[in-house]
Amino acid sequence: MILVTGGAGFIGGNFVLDWLADPSAESIVNLDKLTYAGNLATLEPLKNDTRHVFIHGDIGDQELVKRLLAQYKPMAIVNFAAESHVDRSIHGPAEFVQTNIVGTFNLLECAREYWNSLEGNAKEAFRFHHVSTDEVYGSLSATDPAFTETKAFEPNSPYSASKAASDHLVRAWFHTYGFPVVTTNCSNNYGPYHFPEKLIPLVILNALNSKPLPIYGDGQQVRDWLYVGDHCSAIRQVLAKGKLGETYNIGGWNEKANIEVVNTICNILDELKSRADGVPYASQITYVKDRPGHDRRYAIDASKVERELGWRPAETFETGILKTVQWYLDNPAWIDGVVSGSYRDWLQKQYT
Ligand code: NAD
Ligand code: DAU
């Protein structure tokens, strides 16, 4: 058994589905608070799979986490649970401090107590895998080298500051207590089941709904894009072979300016589902006020995980983005389920 936290979210949900696609894989206890970003519809394919146990709860709930560890005796914990959206962290940072810092602290303490109670092989094999972000490293200029694992942390948003704090806690639990951790710092994911507050799914849905495609500032900010299935395979590899106490950068070797990403999506939609009036979707692009403190460029140097653990992404941006747009066209029921009242309230707050 493994314990996954945040497994009803975008990456956690993909991870749970991918993991259990292997008939010989260990079972999963999936602990998720079901915030606005958690979605049980993502886990619908597992409704008859007894290897998946869903628990509705908070990683900050000490009693619950202790009970789950004692009951299910997991051989590993993979911690995805977090508040993950930079724009929301600017409007309301408190939840980010609570879940990303205090929640991770609680999980570490409960897990350490559980690990101390283990013996022999079970103790030797146990792993705590913390899933983090490249945003902890700060912002790069156009000519700076890509982030390596030794780059100093310079987080700039409430979100990235809270993730950086959680990474530091994880590191300290290894150095102080010998608690067996690995951390991965990953670039921007995209793919199926992505909540449409983030750039790629937002642009796909707005395009199809004849709404503006909002570009912050000049649209020249650069992100490194990683297909979510590749992120999941990297986590499996690090969990299986990663060296304790190490951090591994995970990236797609796909640096793109935001405007280029949005134009690519528009071109794919023009091919797959052109507008009834024949006008290109790119005509809906609208430049809007920039995000405060907007990081200019992220770039991941993922050569350590390739060299030491033999992992490389399978998708290029071209293959991954085509699959992603097609998935959104093929899954209107999942989309209808997420664009509820609270989602519309968010769009109203952020874009008007
Ligand atoms: P998400 O917002 O889609 O999902 C987060 C999940 O965590 C949701 O299901 C939510 O209900 C759950 N959750 C929130 N607070 C919780 C709590 N207190 N207790 C239990 N569950 C809680 O996020 P995501 O994009 O899937 O990101 C997953 C992890 O990966 C996060 O830690 C994020 O920082 C990290 N990450 C994300 C990206 C990305 O591009 N999306 C890139 C690098 C790292
Ligand atoms: O780098 C990894 C990070 O990637 C993760 O840690 C975060 O959890 C994840 O949300 C993501 O953060 P970003 O801020 O980079 O992702 P987002 O999709 O919000 O924005 C991507 C870029 O697009 C960013 O430069 C802001 C810009 N943008 C975003 C939105 C929502 C726009 O121009 N318009 C928009 O409407």
PDB file of C-alpha atoms in Angstrom, residues 68-320:
ATOM      1  CA  LEU A  68      -4.570   6.123   8.421  1.00  0.00           C
ATOM      2  CA  LEU A  69      -0.881   5.305   8.851  1.00  0.00           C
ATOM      3  CA  ALA A  70      -1.600   2.838  11.673  1.00  0.00           C
ATOM      4  CA  GLN A  71      -4.444   1.211   9.772  1.00  0.00           C
ATOM      5  CA  TYR A  72      -2.985   0.926   6.253  1.00  0.00           C
ATOM      6  CA  LYS A  73       0.745   0.699   7.061  1.00  0.00           C
ATOM      7  CA  PRO A  74       1.921   2.291   3.785  1.00  0.00           C
ATOM      8  CA  MET A  75       5.405   1.577   2.423  1.00  0.00           C
ATOM      9  CA  ALA A  76       5.561   5.123   1.016  1.00  0.00           C
ATOM     10  CA  ILE A  77       3.842   8.504   1.099  1.00  0.00           C
ATOM     11  CA  VAL A  78       3.652  10.676  -2.011  1.00  0.00           C
ATOM     12  CA  ASN A  79       2.665  14.210  -1.022  1.00  0.00           C
ATOM     13  CA  PHE A  80       0.856  16.118  -3.796  1.00  0.00           C
ATOM     14  CA  ALA A  81      -1.639  17.912  -1.527  1.00  0.00           C
ATOM     15  CA  ALA A  82      -1.255  21.667  -1.838  1.00  0.00           C
ATOM     16  CA  GLU A  83      -2.827  24.928  -2.794  1.00  0.00           C
ATOM     17  CA  SER A  84      -1.257  25.252  -6.242  1.00  0.00           C
ATOM     18  CA  HIS A  85      -2.457  28.397  -8.056  1.00  0.00           C
ATOM     19  CA  VAL A  86      -0.199  31.481  -8.004  1.00  0.00           C
ATOM     20  CA  ASP A  87      -3.022  33.953  -8.767  1.00  0.00           C
ATOM     21  CA  ARG A  88      -5.149  32.614  -5.890  1.00  0.00           C
ATOM     22  CA  SER A  89      -2.127  32.893  -3.569  1.00  0.00           C
ATOM     23  CA  ILE A  90      -1.965  36.608  -4.399  1.00  0.00           C
ATOM     24  CA  HIS A  91      -5.663  37.118  -3.544  1.00  0.00           C
ATOM     25  CA  GLY A  92      -5.542  34.957  -0.378  1.00  0.00           C
ATOM     26  CA  PRO A  93      -2.227  33.569   0.919  1.00  0.00           C
ATOM     27  CA  ALA A  94      -3.531  32.174   4.245  1.00  0.00           C
ATOM     28  CA  GLU A  95      -4.668  28.803   2.845  1.00  0.00           C
ATOM     29  CA  PHE A  96      -1.260  28.398   1.186  1.00  0.00           C
ATOM     30  CA  VAL A  97       0.539  28.812   4.491  1.00  0.00           C
ATOM     31  CA  GLN A  98      -1.920  26.460   6.173  1.00  0.00           C
ATOM     32  CA  THR A  99      -1.841  23.550   3.731  1.00  0.00           C
ATOM     33  CA  ASN A 100       1.556  23.873   2.089  1.00  0.00           C
ATOM     34  CA  ILE A 101       3.569  24.639   5.224  1.00  0.00           C
ATOM     35  CA  VAL A 102       1.573  23.598   8.298  1.00  0.00           C
ATOM     36  CA  GLY A 103      -0.036  20.644   6.472  1.00  0.00           C
ATOM     37  CA  THR A 104       3.329  19.339   5.250  1.00  0.00           C
ATOM     38  CA  PHE A 105       4.752  19.782   8.753  1.00  0.00           C
ATOM     39  CA  ASN A 106       1.913  17.724  10.216  1.00  0.00           C
ATOM     40  CA  LEU A 107       2.345  15.013   7.598  1.00  0.00           C
ATOM     41  CA  LEU A 108       6.095  14.846   8.263  1.00  0.00           C
ATOM     42  CA  GLU A 109       5.603  14.568  12.023  1.00  0.00           C
ATOM     43  CA  CYS A 110       2.922  11.868  11.779  1.00  0.00           C
ATOM     44  CA  ALA A 111       4.990   9.974   9.203  1.00  0.00           C
ATOM     45  CA  ARG A 112       8.142  10.205  11.318  1.00  0.00           C
ATOM     46  CA  GLU A 113       6.344   8.748  14.326  1.00  0.00           C
ATOM     47  CA  TYR A 114       4.961   5.946  12.136  1.00  0.00           C
ATOM     48  CA  TRP A 115       8.395   5.277  10.566  1.00  0.00           C
ATOM     49  CA  ASN A 116       9.977   5.099  14.030  1.00  0.00           C
ATOM     50  CA  SER A 117       7.503   2.366  14.918  1.00  0.00           C
ATOM     51  CA  LEU A 118       8.537   0.234  11.908  1.00  0.00           C
ATOM     52  CA  GLU A 119      11.244  -2.406  12.035  1.00  0.00           C
ATOM     53  CA  GLY A 120      13.517  -4.313   9.672  1.00  0.00           C
ATOM     54  CA  ASN A 121      12.705  -4.273   5.961  1.00  0.00           C
ATOM     55  CA  ALA A 122       9.567  -2.158   6.404  1.00  0.00           C
ATOM     56  CA  LYS A 123      11.612   0.603   8.044  1.00  0.00           C
ATOM     57  CA  GLU A 124      14.434   0.277   5.526  1.00  0.00           C
ATOM     58  CA  ALA A 125      12.077   0.460   2.512  1.00  0.00           C
ATOM     59  CA  PHE A 126       9.885   3.376   3.678  1.00  0.00           C
ATOM     60  CA  ARG A 127       9.975   6.591   1.586  1.00  0.00           C
ATOM     61  CA  PHE A 128       8.394  10.066   1.919  1.00  0.00           C
ATOM     62  CA  HIS A 129       8.240  11.636  -1.544  1.00  0.00           C
ATOM     63  CA  HIS A 130       7.550  15.372  -1.539  1.00  0.00           C
ATOM     64  CA  VAL A 131       6.279  16.836  -4.816  1.00  0.00           C
ATOM     65  CA  SER A 132       7.436  20.411  -5.331  1.00  0.00           C
ATOM     66  CA  THR A 133       7.936  23.037  -7.968  1.00  0.00           C
ATOM     67  CA  ASP A 134      10.618  24.857  -9.962  1.00  0.00           C
ATOM     68  CA  GLU A 135       9.060  28.146  -8.750  1.00  0.00           C
ATOM     69  CA  VAL A 136      11.038  27.857  -5.487  1.00  0.00           C
ATOM     70  CA  TYR A 137      14.171  28.827  -7.461  1.00  0.00           C
ATOM     71  CA  GLY A 138      12.797  32.245  -8.493  1.00  0.00           C
ATOM     72  CA  SER A 139      12.929  33.934 -11.876  1.00  0.00           C
ATOM     73  CA  LEU A 140      15.564  33.770 -14.663  1.00  0.00           C
ATOM     74  CA  SER A 141      16.634  36.325 -17.257  1.00  0.00           C
ATOM     75  CA  ALA A 142      16.634  35.270 -20.917  1.00  0.00           C
ATOM     76  CA  THR A 143      20.336  34.368 -20.761  1.00  0.00           C
ATOM     77  CA  ASP A 144      20.619  32.765 -17.296  1.00  0.00           C
ATOM     78  CA  PRO A 145      21.399  29.038 -17.198  1.00  0.00           C
ATOM     79  CA  ALA A 146      18.482  26.717 -16.363  1.00  0.00           C
ATOM     80  CA  PHE A 147      17.794  25.793 -12.703  1.00  0.00           C
ATOM     81  CA  THR A 148      19.951  22.996 -11.311  1.00  0.00           C
ATOM     82  CA  GLU A 149      19.273  21.345  -7.953  1.00  0.00           C
ATOM     83  CA  THR A 150      21.944  23.523  -6.302  1.00  0.00           C
ATOM     84  CA  LYS A 151      20.375  26.845  -7.373  1.00  0.00           C
ATOM     85  CA  ALA A 152      19.574  29.007  -4.309  1.00  0.00           C
ATOM     86  CA  PHE A 153      15.897  29.348  -3.451  1.00  0.00           C
ATOM     87  CA  GLU A 154      14.445  32.786  -4.341  1.00  0.00           C
ATOM     88  CA  PRO A 155      10.661  32.340  -4.233  1.00  0.00           C
ATOM     89  CA  ASN A 156       8.672  35.400  -5.326  1.00  0.00           C
ATOM     90  CA  SER A 157       4.982  34.620  -4.802  1.00  0.00           C
ATOM     91  CA  PRO A 158       3.073  33.532  -1.686  1.00  0.00           C
ATOM     92  CA  TYR A 159       2.595  30.169  -3.434  1.00  0.00           C
ATOM     93  CA  SER A 160       6.278  29.594  -4.206  1.00  0.00           C
ATOM     94  CA  ALA A 161       7.331  30.884  -0.767  1.00  0.00           C
ATOM     95  CA  SER A 162       5.015  28.358   0.876  1.00  0.00           C
ATOM     96  CA  LYS A 163       6.356  25.534  -1.309  1.00  0.00           C
ATOM     97  CA  ALA A 164       9.949  26.599  -0.573  1.00  0.00           C
ATOM     98  CA  ALA A 165       9.174  26.481   3.153  1.00  0.00           C
ATOM     99  CA  SER A 166       7.772  22.956   2.800  1.00  0.00           C
ATOM    100  CA  ASP A 167      10.880  21.852   0.859  1.00  0.00           C
ATOM    101  CA  HIS A 168      13.057  23.179   3.675  1.00  0.00           C
ATOM    102  CA  LEU A 169      11.038  21.242   6.277  1.00  0.00           C
ATOM    103  CA  VAL A 170      11.410  18.038   4.259  1.00  0.00           C
ATOM    104  CA  ARG A 171      15.168  18.607   3.928  1.00  0.00           C
ATOM    105  CA  ALA A 172      15.516  19.291   7.675  1.00  0.00           C
ATOM    106  CA  TRP A 173      13.588  16.121   8.607  1.00  0.00           C
ATOM    107  CA  PHE A 174      16.195  14.128   6.639  1.00  0.00           C
ATOM    108  CA  HIS A 175      19.235  15.868   8.086  1.00  0.00           C
ATOM    109  CA  THR A 176      18.012  16.067  11.674  1.00  0.00           C
ATOM    110  CA  TYR A 177      16.035  12.865  12.120  1.00  0.00           C
ATOM    111  CA  GLY A 178      17.377  10.676   9.310  1.00  0.00           C
ATOM    112  CA  PHE A 179      13.782  10.504   8.044  1.00  0.00           C
ATOM    113  CA  PRO A 180      13.851   8.940   4.532  1.00  0.00           C
ATOM    114  CA  VAL A 181      12.767  11.634   2.066  1.00  0.00           C
ATOM    115  CA  VAL A 182      13.135  12.446  -1.622  1.00  0.00           C
ATOM    116  CA  THR A 183      11.937  15.698  -3.221  1.00  0.00           C
ATOM    117  CA  THR A 184      11.162  16.451  -6.860  1.00  0.00           C
ATOM    118  CA  ASN A 185      10.990  20.019  -8.223  1.00  0.00           C
ATOM    119  CA  CYS A 186       9.010  20.075 -11.384  1.00  0.00           C
ATOM    120  CA  SER A 187       8.174  22.546 -14.157  1.00  0.00           C
ATOM    121  CA  ASN A 188       4.709  23.449 -15.512  1.00  0.00           C
ATOM    122  CA  ASN A 189       2.552  20.373 -16.107  1.00  0.00           C
ATOM    123  CA  TYR A 190      -0.226  20.115 -18.662  1.00  0.00           C
ATOM    124  CA  GLY A 191      -2.520  17.323 -19.829  1.00  0.00           C
ATOM    125  CA  PRO A 192      -5.879  15.678 -19.008  1.00  0.00           C
ATOM    126  CA  TYR A 193      -7.909  16.583 -15.888  1.00  0.00           C
ATOM    127  CA  HIS A 194      -6.233  20.011 -15.509  1.00  0.00           C
ATOM    128  CA  PHE A 195      -8.453  22.484 -13.649  1.00  0.00           C
ATOM    129  CA  PRO A 196      -9.278  25.363 -16.037  1.00  0.00           C
ATOM    130  CA  GLU A 197      -7.865  28.149 -13.868  1.00  0.00           C
ATOM    131  CA  LYS A 198      -4.364  27.414 -15.262  1.00  0.00           C
ATOM    132  CA  LEU A 199      -3.214  28.822 -18.601  1.00  0.00           C
ATOM    133  CA  ILE A 200      -3.551  25.834 -20.958  1.00  0.00           C
ATOM    134  CA  PRO A 201      -6.989  24.463 -19.971  1.00  0.00           C
ATOM    135  CA  LEU A 202      -8.333  28.015 -19.475  1.00  0.00           C
ATOM    136  CA  VAL A 203      -7.346  28.962 -23.013  1.00  0.00           C
ATOM    137  CA  ILE A 204      -8.822  25.793 -24.532  1.00  0.00           C
ATOM    138  CA  LEU A 205     -12.170  26.269 -22.785  1.00  0.00           C
ATOM    139  CA  ASN A 206     -12.353  30.029 -23.337  1.00  0.00           C
ATOM    140  CA  ALA A 207     -11.599  29.531 -27.030  1.00  0.00           C
ATOM    141  CA  LEU A 208     -14.405  26.981 -27.408  1.00  0.00           C
ATOM    142  CA  ASN A 209     -16.801  29.238 -25.450  1.00  0.00           C
ATOM    143  CA  SER A 210     -16.076  32.346 -27.576  1.00  0.00           C
ATOM    144  CA  LYS A 211     -14.474  34.154 -24.638  1.00  0.00           C
ATOM    145  CA  PRO A 212     -11.296  36.288 -24.586  1.00  0.00           C
ATOM    146  CA  LEU A 213      -7.976  34.435 -24.239  1.00  0.00           C
ATOM    147  CA  PRO A 214      -6.293  36.497 -21.481  1.00  0.00           C
ATOM    148  CA  ILE A 215      -2.536  37.051 -21.846  1.00  0.00           C
ATOM    149  CA  TYR A 216      -0.880  38.664 -18.830  1.00  0.00           C
ATOM    150  CA  GLY A 217       1.461  41.578 -19.640  1.00  0.00           C
ATOM    151  CA  ASP A 218       3.380  41.151 -22.905  1.00  0.00           C
ATOM    152  CA  GLY A 219       2.979  37.359 -23.080  1.00  0.00           C
ATOM    153  CA  GLN A 220       6.746  36.875 -23.336  1.00  0.00           C
ATOM    154  CA  GLN A 221       7.086  35.078 -19.975  1.00  0.00           C
ATOM    155  CA  VAL A 222       8.720  31.701 -20.464  1.00  0.00           C
ATOM    156  CA  ARG A 223       7.738  28.405 -18.830  1.00  0.00           C
ATOM    157  CA  ASP A 224       9.115  24.879 -19.322  1.00  0.00           C
ATOM    158  CA  TRP A 225       6.188  22.564 -20.158  1.00  0.00           C
ATOM    159  CA  LEU A 226       6.008  18.938 -19.065  1.00  0.00           C
ATOM    160  CA  TYR A 227       3.275  16.475 -20.050  1.00  0.00           C
ATOM    161  CA  VAL A 228       1.660  15.200 -16.824  1.00  0.00           C
ATOM    162  CA  GLY A 229       2.130  11.523 -17.767  1.00  0.00           C
ATOM    163  CA  ASP A 230       5.874  12.171 -17.983  1.00  0.00           C
ATOM    164  CA  HIS A 231       5.832  13.776 -14.541  1.00  0.00           C
ATOM    165  CA  CYS A 232       4.076  10.673 -13.161  1.00  0.00           C
ATOM    166  CA  SER A 233       6.684   8.339 -14.675  1.00  0.00           C
ATOM    167  CA  ALA A 234       9.450  10.504 -13.192  1.00  0.00           C
ATOM    168  CA  ILE A 235       7.892  10.288  -9.712  1.00  0.00           C
ATOM    169  CA  ARG A 236       7.636   6.497 -10.007  1.00  0.00           C
ATOM    170  CA  GLN A 237      11.297   6.346 -10.989  1.00  0.00           C
ATOM    171  CA  VAL A 238      12.464   8.622  -8.165  1.00  0.00           C
ATOM    172  CA  LEU A 239      10.336   6.727  -5.649  1.00  0.00           C
ATOM    173  CA  ALA A 240      11.866   3.440  -6.776  1.00  0.00           C
ATOM    174  CA  LYS A 241      15.486   4.494  -7.268  1.00  0.00           C
ATOM    175  CA  GLY A 242      16.032   8.003  -5.895  1.00  0.00           C
ATOM    176  CA  LYS A 243      18.758   8.521  -3.337  1.00  0.00           C
ATOM    177  CA  LEU A 244      17.484   9.475   0.121  1.00  0.00           C
ATOM    178  CA  GLY A 245      17.826  13.152   1.035  1.00  0.00           C
ATOM    179  CA  GLU A 246      18.312  14.140  -2.620  1.00  0.00           C
ATOM    180  CA  THR A 247      16.262  16.521  -4.733  1.00  0.00           C
ATOM    181  CA  TYR A 248      15.640  15.921  -8.439  1.00  0.00           C
ATOM    182  CA  ASN A 249      14.559  18.510 -11.009  1.00  0.00           C
ATOM    183  CA  ILE A 250      11.924  17.222 -13.436  1.00  0.00           C
ATOM    184  CA  GLY A 251      11.366  19.111 -16.690  1.00  0.00           C
ATOM    185  CA  GLY A 252      10.267  18.683 -20.264  1.00  0.00           C
ATOM    186  CA  TRP A 253      13.092  20.491 -22.101  1.00  0.00           C
ATOM    187  CA  ASN A 254      10.284  22.584 -23.615  1.00  0.00           C
ATOM    188  CA  GLU A 255      10.797  26.294 -22.941  1.00  0.00           C
ATOM    189  CA  LYS A 256       8.021  28.351 -24.549  1.00  0.00           C
ATOM    190  CA  ALA A 257       6.786  31.928 -24.262  1.00  0.00           C
ATOM    191  CA  ASN A 258       3.142  32.106 -23.138  1.00  0.00           C
ATOM    192  CA  ILE A 259       2.019  33.759 -26.361  1.00  0.00           C
ATOM    193  CA  GLU A 260       3.586  30.911 -28.350  1.00  0.00           C
ATOM    194  CA  VAL A 261       1.714  28.337 -26.238  1.00  0.00           C
ATOM    195  CA  VAL A 262      -1.590  30.152 -26.765  1.00  0.00           C
ATOM    196  CA  ASN A 263      -1.041  30.502 -30.515  1.00  0.00           C
ATOM    197  CA  THR A 264      -0.220  26.771 -30.747  1.00  0.00           C
ATOM    198  CA  ILE A 265      -3.492  25.885 -28.981  1.00  0.00           C
ATOM    199  CA  CYS A 266      -5.421  28.218 -31.321  1.00  0.00           C
ATOM    200  CA  ASN A 267      -3.844  26.613 -34.393  1.00  0.00           C
ATOM    201  CA  ILE A 268      -4.676  23.085 -33.170  1.00  0.00           C
ATOM    202  CA  LEU A 269      -8.288  24.092 -32.483  1.00  0.00           C
ATOM    203  CA  ASP A 270      -8.508  25.700 -35.949  1.00  0.00           C
ATOM    204  CA  GLU A 271      -7.599  22.246 -37.344  1.00  0.00           C
ATOM    205  CA  LEU A 272      -9.672  20.030 -35.034  1.00  0.00           C
ATOM    206  CA  LYS A 273     -12.776  22.173 -34.431  1.00  0.00           C
ATOM    207  CA  SER A 274     -12.753  25.386 -36.422  1.00  0.00           C
ATOM    208  CA  ARG A 275     -15.060  28.251 -35.455  1.00  0.00           C
ATOM    209  CA  ALA A 276     -18.440  28.250 -37.218  1.00  0.00           C
ATOM    210  CA  ASP A 277     -17.635  31.676 -38.720  1.00  0.00           C
ATOM    211  CA  GLY A 278     -14.219  30.477 -39.994  1.00  0.00           C
ATOM    212  CA  VAL A 279     -12.357  33.201 -38.060  1.00  0.00           C
ATOM    213  CA  PRO A 280      -9.124  31.895 -36.411  1.00  0.00           C
ATOM    214  CA  TYR A 281      -9.290  31.377 -32.629  1.00  0.00           C
ATOM    215  CA  ALA A 282      -6.211  33.620 -32.264  1.00  0.00           C
ATOM    216  CA  SER A 283      -8.519  36.582 -32.901  1.00  0.00           C
ATOM    217  CA  GLN A 284      -9.816  36.033 -29.333  1.00  0.00           C
ATOM    218  CA  ILE A 285      -6.375  36.765 -27.792  1.00  0.00           C
ATOM    219  CA  THR A 286      -6.638  39.710 -25.382  1.00  0.00           C
ATOM    220  CA  TYR A 287      -3.746  41.309 -23.470  1.00  0.00           C
ATOM    221  CA  VAL A 288      -4.725  41.988 -19.847  1.00  0.00           C
ATOM    222  CA  LYS A 289      -3.121  43.466 -16.730  1.00  0.00           C
ATOM    223  CA  ASP A 290      -0.024  41.562 -15.651  1.00  0.00           C
ATOM    224  CA  ARG A 291       0.179  39.296 -12.576  1.00  0.00           C
ATOM    225  CA  PRO A 292       1.856  41.218  -9.686  1.00  0.00           C
ATOM    226  CA  GLY A 293       5.468  40.048  -9.247  1.00  0.00           C
ATOM    227  CA  HIS A 294       5.154  37.858 -12.353  1.00  0.00           C
ATOM    228  CA  ASP A 295       8.248  35.638 -12.740  1.00  0.00           C
ATOM    229  CA  ARG A 296       9.766  36.187 -16.180  1.00  0.00           C
ATOM    230  CA  ARG A 297      11.297  32.824 -16.988  1.00  0.00           C
ATOM    231  CA  TYR A 298      11.587  29.328 -15.532  1.00  0.00           C
ATOM    232  CA  ALA A 299      13.854  26.715 -17.090  1.00  0.00           C
ATOM    233  CA  ILE A 300      14.686  23.294 -15.670  1.00  0.00           C
ATOM    234  CA  ASP A 301      17.952  21.479 -16.116  1.00  0.00           C
ATOM    235  CA  ALA A 302      16.764  17.888 -15.733  1.00  0.00           C
ATOM    236  CA  SER A 303      20.107  16.253 -16.486  1.00  0.00           C
ATOM    237  CA  LYS A 304      20.595  14.863 -12.931  1.00  0.00           C
ATOM    238  CA  VAL A 305      17.494  12.648 -13.034  1.00  0.00           C
ATOM    239  CA  GLU A 306      18.439  11.544 -16.556  1.00  0.00           C
ATOM    240  CA  ARG A 307      22.066  10.778 -15.652  1.00  0.00           C
ATOM    241  CA  GLU A 308      21.445   9.118 -12.271  1.00  0.00           C
ATOM    242  CA  LEU A 309      18.034   7.480 -12.707  1.00  0.00           C
ATOM    243  CA  GLY A 310      17.707   7.120 -16.481  1.00  0.00           C
ATOM    244  CA  TRP A 311      14.458   9.131 -16.748  1.00  0.00           C
ATOM    245  CA  ARG A 312      13.569  11.273 -19.784  1.00  0.00           C
ATOM    246  CA  PRO A 313      10.201  12.661 -20.884  1.00  0.00           C
ATOM    247  CA  ALA A 314       8.474  10.659 -23.620  1.00  0.00           C
ATOM    248  CA  GLU A 315       6.396  13.541 -25.042  1.00  0.00           C
ATOM    249  CA  THR A 316       7.543  16.599 -26.960  1.00  0.00           C
ATOM    250  CA  PHE A 317       5.441  19.747 -26.515  1.00  0.00           C
ATOM    251  CA  GLU A 318       3.972  19.180 -29.983  1.00  0.00           C
ATOM    252  CA  THR A 319       2.743  15.626 -29.225  1.00  0.00           C
ATOM    253  CA  GLY A 320       1.625  16.444 -25.671  1.00  0.00           C
TER     254      GLY A 320
END
